[in-house]
């Protein structure tokens, strides 16, 4: 199991860097080219959500990403330190029938997570008072190179 | 790639050309442009996304915000997009039902012409 870890300050500019790193490691791990756009978007969504949450609750704390080559799967875990107990409520109220009523013109946590769920092959979201962990994974071929 | 924005008017339609990545870092610039256009009385917007490399939910939020603003003036905000990777995020979120999405600027202009 090879792992790359990345921590970054809660600045929007760093989200692009995180996307680029995740896509590069996914390619190296053997994720199919056709899935790389999904990896890029899902990791970007998870990191954007974390940055917005940190800017509200704990701007000085870093956000952590782990990228792992795990038994034929490429696994990404994005961990933040912002309390996220309101997530269930946000997701429960999220209905896409009338997004004009619900969606403000800023990022909405539940909306980003809904996009991740639509993109990643396998997603687990662990909200807690100490922060949120989003784990997602995609299949990787045996021909991939080691992540590190 | 950073975000490049440009706009011009053709008849009553204002065409917004977007190039690059729309994400949590760059989306505020697009939001400012859309707000500025609406404040200056441009209520029929066509956003050309053919040169957009990346769009996330922050960008979707900005487009929805723009749509809300123009609708308050009986206006419209429609999109030009044929890229599958961009269209996919509209489909996942159900926003294909909310936005008019055209294959080309010409097609959108024709549709607007037939509205008159």
mmCIF file of C-alpha atoms in Angstrom:
data_model
loop_
_atom_site.group_PDB
_atom_site.id
_atom_site.type_symbol
_atom_site.label_atom_id
_atom_site.label_comp_id
_atom_site.label_asym_id
_atom_site.label_seq_id
_atom_site.Cartn_x
_atom_site.Cartn_y
_atom_site.Cartn_z
ATOM 1 C CA UNK A 1 0.000 0.000 0.000
ATOM 2 C CA UNK A 2 1.599 3.235 -1.172
ATOM 3 C CA UNK A 3 0.345 6.515 0.206
ATOM 4 C CA UNK A 4 0.820 10.177 -0.670
ATOM 5 C CA UNK A 5 -0.311 12.739 1.893
ATOM 6 C CA UNK A 6 -0.907 16.403 1.269
ATOM 7 C CA UNK A 7 -1.900 19.132 3.707
ATOM 8 C CA UNK A 8 -2.848 22.639 2.654
ATOM 9 C CA UNK A 9 -4.134 25.882 4.152
ATOM 10 C CA UNK A 10 -7.829 26.629 3.679
ATOM 11 C CA UNK A 11 -7.322 28.854 0.645
ATOM 12 C CA UNK A 12 -9.394 28.460 -2.551
ATOM 13 C CA UNK A 13 -6.237 28.770 -4.677
ATOM 14 C CA UNK A 14 -4.875 25.516 -3.224
ATOM 15 C CA UNK A 15 -7.878 23.454 -4.340
ATOM 16 C CA UNK A 16 -6.599 23.428 -7.926
ATOM 17 C CA UNK A 17 -3.216 22.133 -6.713
ATOM 18 C CA UNK A 18 -4.967 19.355 -4.791
ATOM 19 C CA UNK A 19 -6.952 18.402 -7.924
ATOM 20 C CA UNK A 20 -3.792 18.281 -10.027
ATOM 21 C CA UNK A 21 -1.929 16.131 -7.495
ATOM 22 C CA UNK A 22 -4.865 13.721 -7.128
ATOM 23 C CA UNK A 23 -5.231 13.352 -10.897
ATOM 24 C CA UNK A 24 -1.496 12.749 -11.347
ATOM 25 C CA UNK A 25 -1.424 10.077 -8.624
ATOM 26 C CA UNK A 26 -4.620 8.466 -9.973
ATOM 27 C CA UNK A 27 -3.052 8.186 -13.429
ATOM 28 C CA UNK A 28 0.129 6.749 -11.950
ATOM 29 C CA UNK A 29 -1.866 4.269 -9.854
ATOM 30 C CA UNK A 30 -3.585 2.918 -12.974
ATOM 31 C CA UNK A 31 -7.015 4.562 -12.910
ATOM 32 C CA UNK A 32 -8.472 4.493 -16.428
ATOM 33 C CA UNK A 33 -8.125 7.702 -18.435
ATOM 34 C CA UNK A 34 -11.908 7.839 -18.840
ATOM 35 C CA UNK A 35 -12.305 8.086 -15.038
ATOM 36 C CA UNK A 36 -9.700 10.782 -14.432
ATOM 37 C CA UNK A 37 -12.168 13.629 -14.997
ATOM 38 C CA UNK A 38 -14.413 12.121 -12.314
ATOM 39 C CA UNK A 39 -11.477 11.854 -9.899
ATOM 40 C CA UNK A 40 -10.504 15.452 -10.594
ATOM 41 C CA UNK A 41 -14.028 16.765 -10.067
ATOM 42 C CA UNK A 42 -14.833 14.650 -6.997
ATOM 43 C CA UNK A 43 -11.559 15.543 -5.248
ATOM 44 C CA UNK A 44 -12.101 19.188 -6.169
ATOM 45 C CA UNK A 45 -15.607 19.110 -4.694
ATOM 46 C CA UNK A 46 -14.399 17.513 -1.456
ATOM 47 C CA UNK A 47 -11.562 20.023 -1.102
ATOM 48 C CA UNK A 48 -13.792 23.023 -1.971
ATOM 49 C CA UNK A 49 -16.289 21.933 0.665
ATOM 50 C CA UNK A 50 -13.490 21.562 3.227
ATOM 51 C CA UNK A 51 -12.019 24.990 2.376
ATOM 52 C CA UNK A 52 -15.410 26.693 2.730
ATOM 53 C CA UNK A 53 -16.053 24.910 6.045
ATOM 54 C CA UNK A 54 -12.603 25.854 7.408
ATOM 55 C CA UNK A 55 -13.013 29.483 6.374
ATOM 56 C CA UNK A 56 -16.200 29.584 8.445
ATOM 57 C CA UNK A 57 -15.025 27.649 11.486
ATOM 58 C CA UNK A 58 -11.236 27.313 11.666
ATOM 59 C CA UNK A 59 -9.314 29.225 8.950
ATOM 60 C CA UNK A 60 -5.927 28.542 10.556
ATOM 61 C CA UNK A 61 -6.252 24.756 10.475
ATOM 62 C CA UNK A 62 -4.923 22.754 7.498
ATOM 63 C CA UNK A 63 -6.927 20.319 5.363
ATOM 64 C CA UNK A 64 -5.494 16.866 4.770
ATOM 65 C CA UNK A 65 -5.722 14.583 1.744
ATOM 66 C CA UNK A 66 -4.482 11.014 1.632
ATOM 67 C CA UNK A 67 -4.113 9.312 -1.751
ATOM 68 C CA UNK A 68 -3.686 5.593 -1.496
ATOM 69 C CA UNK A 69 -3.092 2.679 -3.819
ATOM 70 C CA UNK A 70 -5.078 0.020 -1.969
ATOM 71 C CA UNK A 71 -5.383 -3.507 -3.431
ATOM 72 C CA UNK A 72 -6.337 -2.505 -6.959
ATOM 73 C CA UNK A 73 -8.282 0.597 -5.952
ATOM 74 C CA UNK A 74 -7.271 4.231 -5.876
ATOM 75 C CA UNK A 75 -8.569 5.671 -2.627
ATOM 76 C CA UNK A 76 -8.751 9.347 -1.661
ATOM 77 C CA UNK A 77 -9.592 10.603 1.830
ATOM 78 C CA UNK A 78 -10.186 14.304 2.460
ATOM 79 C CA UNK A 79 -10.258 15.249 6.139
ATOM 80 C CA UNK A 80 -11.180 18.619 7.594
ATOM 81 C CA UNK A 81 -11.427 19.990 11.132
ATOM 82 C CA UNK A 82 -14.683 21.961 10.869
ATOM 83 C CA UNK A 83 -17.731 20.714 12.824
ATOM 84 C CA UNK A 84 -20.148 19.113 10.382
ATOM 85 C CA UNK A 85 -23.100 17.924 12.410
ATOM 86 C CA UNK A 86 -25.436 20.052 10.268
ATOM 87 C CA UNK A 87 -24.698 17.898 7.222
ATOM 88 C CA UNK A 88 -27.581 15.481 7.726
ATOM 89 C CA UNK A 89 -30.000 18.364 7.882
ATOM 90 C CA UNK A 90 -28.551 19.876 4.690
ATOM 91 C CA UNK A 91 -28.725 16.590 2.808
ATOM 92 C CA UNK A 92 -32.247 15.901 4.041
ATOM 93 C CA UNK A 93 -33.442 19.246 2.704
ATOM 94 C CA UNK A 94 -31.667 18.812 -0.628
ATOM 95 C CA UNK A 95 -34.057 18.144 -3.470
ATOM 96 C CA UNK A 96 -33.102 18.940 -7.008
ATOM 97 C CA UNK A 97 -36.638 19.427 -8.328
ATOM 98 C CA UNK A 98 -36.391 23.145 -7.747
ATOM 99 C CA UNK A 99 -32.738 24.123 -7.355
ATOM 100 C CA UNK A 100 -33.522 27.780 -8.015
ATOM 101 C CA UNK A 101 -35.296 28.008 -4.696
ATOM 102 C CA UNK A 102 -32.694 26.089 -2.735
ATOM 103 C CA UNK A 103 -29.310 26.847 -4.183
ATOM 104 C CA UNK A 104 -27.638 30.091 -3.188
ATOM 105 C CA UNK A 105 -24.881 31.431 -5.401
ATOM 106 C CA UNK A 106 -22.268 30.150 -3.021
ATOM 107 C CA UNK A 107 -21.131 26.621 -2.386
ATOM 108 C CA UNK A 108 -23.601 24.527 -0.431
ATOM 109 C CA UNK A 109 -22.076 21.630 1.453
ATOM 110 C CA UNK A 110 -24.770 19.073 0.714
ATOM 111 C CA UNK A 111 -24.791 19.989 -2.956
ATOM 112 C CA UNK A 112 -21.053 19.337 -3.340
ATOM 113 C CA UNK A 113 -21.372 16.004 -1.570
ATOM 114 C CA UNK A 114 -24.295 15.039 -3.822
ATOM 115 C CA UNK A 115 -22.028 15.700 -6.802
ATOM 116 C CA UNK A 116 -19.286 13.519 -5.281
ATOM 117 C CA UNK A 117 -21.767 10.690 -4.718
ATOM 118 C CA UNK A 118 -22.784 10.990 -8.358
ATOM 119 C CA UNK A 119 -19.170 10.798 -9.524
ATOM 120 C CA UNK A 120 -17.162 8.460 -7.326
ATOM 121 C CA UNK A 121 -17.396 4.717 -7.661
ATOM 122 C CA UNK A 122 -17.548 4.288 -3.887
ATOM 123 C CA UNK A 123 -18.081 7.066 -1.313
ATOM 124 C CA UNK A 124 -18.278 7.197 2.461
ATOM 125 C CA UNK A 125 -18.953 10.415 4.375
ATOM 126 C CA UNK A 126 -18.167 10.571 8.079
ATOM 127 C CA UNK A 127 -19.435 13.825 9.628
ATOM 128 C CA UNK A 128 -18.623 14.644 13.249
ATOM 129 C CA UNK A 129 -18.194 17.513 15.686
ATOM 130 C CA UNK A 130 -14.423 17.323 15.134
ATOM 131 C CA UNK A 131 -14.631 17.508 11.354
ATOM 132 C CA UNK A 132 -15.666 15.598 8.272
ATOM 133 C CA UNK A 133 -13.903 12.774 6.495
ATOM 134 C CA UNK A 134 -14.869 11.944 2.912
ATOM 135 C CA UNK A 135 -13.448 8.711 1.568
ATOM 136 C CA UNK A 136 -13.893 7.845 -2.103
ATOM 137 C CA UNK A 137 -12.341 5.279 -4.377
ATOM 138 C CA UNK A 138 -12.107 4.155 -7.982
ATOM 139 C CA UNK A 139 -10.856 0.964 -9.602
ATOM 140 C CA UNK A 140 -7.204 0.946 -10.635
ATOM 141 C CA UNK A 141 -5.632 -1.534 -13.021
ATOM 142 C CA UNK A 142 -2.775 -3.798 -12.052
ATOM 143 C CA UNK A 143 -0.632 -2.049 -14.687
ATOM 144 C CA UNK A 144 -0.470 1.124 -12.637
ATOM 145 C CA UNK A 145 2.823 2.274 -11.211
ATOM 146 C CA UNK A 146 3.348 2.671 -7.498
ATOM 147 C CA UNK A 147 1.911 5.926 -6.155
ATOM 148 C CA UNK A 148 5.245 6.810 -4.549
ATOM 149 C CA UNK B 1 -5.538 27.268 -16.345
ATOM 150 C CA UNK B 2 -6.966 30.478 -14.954
ATOM 151 C CA UNK B 3 -10.349 31.886 -15.905
ATOM 152 C CA UNK B 4 -10.765 34.260 -18.855
ATOM 153 C CA UNK B 5 -14.001 36.193 -19.220
ATOM 154 C CA UNK B 6 -15.281 38.360 -22.044
ATOM 155 C CA UNK B 7 -18.689 39.555 -23.189
ATOM 156 C CA UNK B 8 -20.412 41.306 -26.067
ATOM 157 C CA UNK B 9 -23.962 42.082 -27.089
ATOM 158 C CA UNK B 10 -25.825 40.912 -30.176
ATOM 159 C CA UNK B 11 -29.306 42.401 -30.481
ATOM 160 C CA UNK B 12 -30.905 41.922 -27.060
ATOM 161 C CA UNK B 13 -28.666 38.967 -26.150
ATOM 162 C CA UNK B 14 -25.458 39.386 -24.123
ATOM 163 C CA UNK B 15 -22.990 36.628 -24.866
ATOM 164 C CA UNK B 16 -20.544 35.816 -22.052
ATOM 165 C CA UNK B 17 -17.440 33.951 -23.220
ATOM 166 C CA UNK B 18 -15.859 31.811 -20.504
ATOM 167 C CA UNK B 19 -12.512 30.057 -20.872
ATOM 168 C CA UNK B 20 -10.587 27.990 -18.326
ATOM 169 C CA UNK B 21 -11.546 26.593 -14.928
ATOM 170 C CA UNK B 22 -14.584 27.642 -12.864
ATOM 171 C CA UNK B 23 -13.987 26.556 -9.294
ATOM 172 C CA UNK B 24 -14.018 27.862 -5.719
ATOM 173 C CA UNK B 25 -11.063 30.146 -6.555
ATOM 174 C CA UNK B 26 -12.232 31.624 -9.863
ATOM 175 C CA UNK B 27 -16.045 31.487 -9.561
ATOM 176 C CA UNK B 28 -16.276 34.835 -7.678
ATOM 177 C CA UNK B 29 -15.015 36.619 -10.832
ATOM 178 C CA UNK B 30 -17.787 35.075 -12.926
ATOM 179 C CA UNK B 31 -20.321 35.961 -10.207
ATOM 180 C CA UNK B 32 -19.137 39.604 -10.238
ATOM 181 C CA UNK B 33 -19.422 39.787 -14.027
ATOM 182 C CA UNK B 34 -22.954 38.350 -14.073
ATOM 183 C CA UNK B 35 -24.065 40.723 -11.296
ATOM 184 C CA UNK B 36 -22.498 43.667 -13.124
ATOM 185 C CA UNK B 37 -24.209 42.761 -16.402
ATOM 186 C CA UNK B 38 -27.610 42.459 -14.724
ATOM 187 C CA UNK B 39 -27.090 45.729 -12.835
ATOM 188 C CA UNK B 40 -26.409 47.406 -16.192
ATOM 189 C CA UNK B 41 -29.688 46.135 -17.625
ATOM 190 C CA UNK B 42 -28.530 43.028 -19.499
ATOM 191 C CA UNK B 43 -31.286 40.547 -18.703
ATOM 192 C CA UNK B 44 -30.819 37.992 -21.509
ATOM 193 C CA UNK B 45 -27.511 36.244 -21.004
ATOM 194 C CA UNK B 46 -25.967 33.426 -23.001
ATOM 195 C CA UNK B 47 -22.925 31.853 -21.331
ATOM 196 C CA UNK B 48 -20.660 30.117 -23.836
ATOM 197 C CA UNK B 49 -18.921 27.280 -21.979
ATOM 198 C CA UNK B 50 -17.291 25.590 -24.940
ATOM 199 C CA UNK B 51 -13.807 26.574 -23.698
ATOM 200 C CA UNK B 52 -14.429 25.682 -20.045
ATOM 201 C CA UNK B 53 -11.998 22.965 -18.893
ATOM 202 C CA UNK B 54 -13.442 22.452 -15.438
ATOM 203 C CA UNK B 55 -16.674 23.286 -13.616
ATOM 204 C CA UNK B 56 -17.583 22.366 -10.046
ATOM 205 C CA UNK B 57 -20.603 22.976 -7.811
ATOM 206 C CA UNK B 58 -19.314 26.450 -6.898
ATOM 207 C CA UNK B 59 -19.540 27.362 -10.581
ATOM 208 C CA UNK B 60 -23.002 25.806 -10.801
ATOM 209 C CA UNK B 61 -24.045 27.936 -7.820
ATOM 210 C CA UNK B 62 -22.855 31.079 -9.608
ATOM 211 C CA UNK B 63 -24.820 30.182 -12.755
ATOM 212 C CA UNK B 64 -27.943 29.454 -10.689
ATOM 213 C CA UNK B 65 -27.460 32.767 -8.868
ATOM 214 C CA UNK B 66 -27.223 34.547 -12.231
ATOM 215 C CA UNK B 67 -30.369 32.812 -13.432
ATOM 216 C CA UNK B 68 -32.246 33.935 -10.321
ATOM 217 C CA UNK B 69 -31.177 37.527 -10.931
ATOM 218 C CA UNK B 70 -32.203 37.684 -14.600
ATOM 219 C CA UNK B 71 -35.507 35.927 -13.914
ATOM 220 C CA UNK B 72 -36.330 38.658 -11.426
ATOM 221 C CA UNK B 73 -36.347 40.928 -14.509
ATOM 222 C CA UNK B 74 -38.195 38.426 -16.743
ATOM 223 C CA UNK B 75 -34.857 37.666 -18.359
ATOM 224 C CA UNK B 76 -33.007 34.474 -19.247
ATOM 225 C CA UNK B 77 -29.640 32.835 -18.668
ATOM 226 C CA UNK B 78 -28.838 30.021 -21.066
ATOM 227 C CA UNK B 79 -25.754 28.023 -21.847
ATOM 228 C CA UNK B 80 -23.785 26.799 -24.827
ATOM 229 C CA UNK B 81 -22.108 23.509 -23.982
ATOM 230 C CA UNK B 82 -21.380 20.295 -25.859
ATOM 231 C CA UNK B 83 -18.595 18.910 -23.642
ATOM 232 C CA UNK B 84 -19.720 15.663 -22.069
ATOM 233 C CA UNK B 85 -17.605 16.131 -18.915
ATOM 234 C CA UNK B 86 -19.254 19.492 -18.246
ATOM 235 C CA UNK B 87 -22.758 18.319 -19.182
ATOM 236 C CA UNK B 88 -22.393 15.391 -16.783
ATOM 237 C CA UNK B 89 -22.356 17.637 -13.702
ATOM 238 C CA UNK B 90 -25.516 19.390 -14.930
ATOM 239 C CA UNK B 91 -27.193 16.001 -15.333
ATOM 240 C CA UNK B 92 -26.080 14.723 -11.900
ATOM 241 C CA UNK B 93 -27.545 17.798 -10.223
ATOM 242 C CA UNK B 94 -30.724 17.922 -12.295
ATOM 243 C CA UNK B 95 -29.832 21.360 -13.634
ATOM 244 C CA UNK B 96 -30.397 20.303 -17.251
ATOM 245 C CA UNK B 97 -34.072 20.922 -16.454
ATOM 246 C CA UNK B 98 -33.341 24.434 -15.234
ATOM 247 C CA UNK B 99 -31.003 25.809 -17.912
ATOM 248 C CA UNK B 100 -31.562 26.016 -21.624
ATOM 249 C CA UNK B 101 -28.478 24.293 -23.049
ATOM 250 C CA UNK B 102 -27.578 24.756 -26.713
ATOM 251 C CA UNK B 103 -24.992 23.152 -28.968
ATOM 252 C CA UNK B 104 -23.792 26.466 -30.420
ATOM 253 C CA UNK B 105 -24.173 30.227 -30.073
ATOM 254 C CA UNK B 106 -25.936 30.265 -33.453
ATOM 255 C CA UNK B 107 -28.486 27.704 -32.273
ATOM 256 C CA UNK B 108 -29.199 29.762 -29.141
ATOM 257 C CA UNK B 109 -29.517 32.950 -31.169
ATOM 258 C CA UNK B 110 -31.980 31.255 -33.529
ATOM 259 C CA UNK B 111 -34.038 30.063 -30.554
ATOM 260 C CA UNK B 112 -34.104 33.599 -29.161
ATOM 261 C CA UNK B 113 -35.032 34.952 -32.570
ATOM 262 C CA UNK B 114 -38.034 32.628 -32.713
ATOM 263 C CA UNK B 115 -39.088 33.845 -29.223
ATOM 264 C CA UNK B 116 -39.611 37.372 -30.499
#
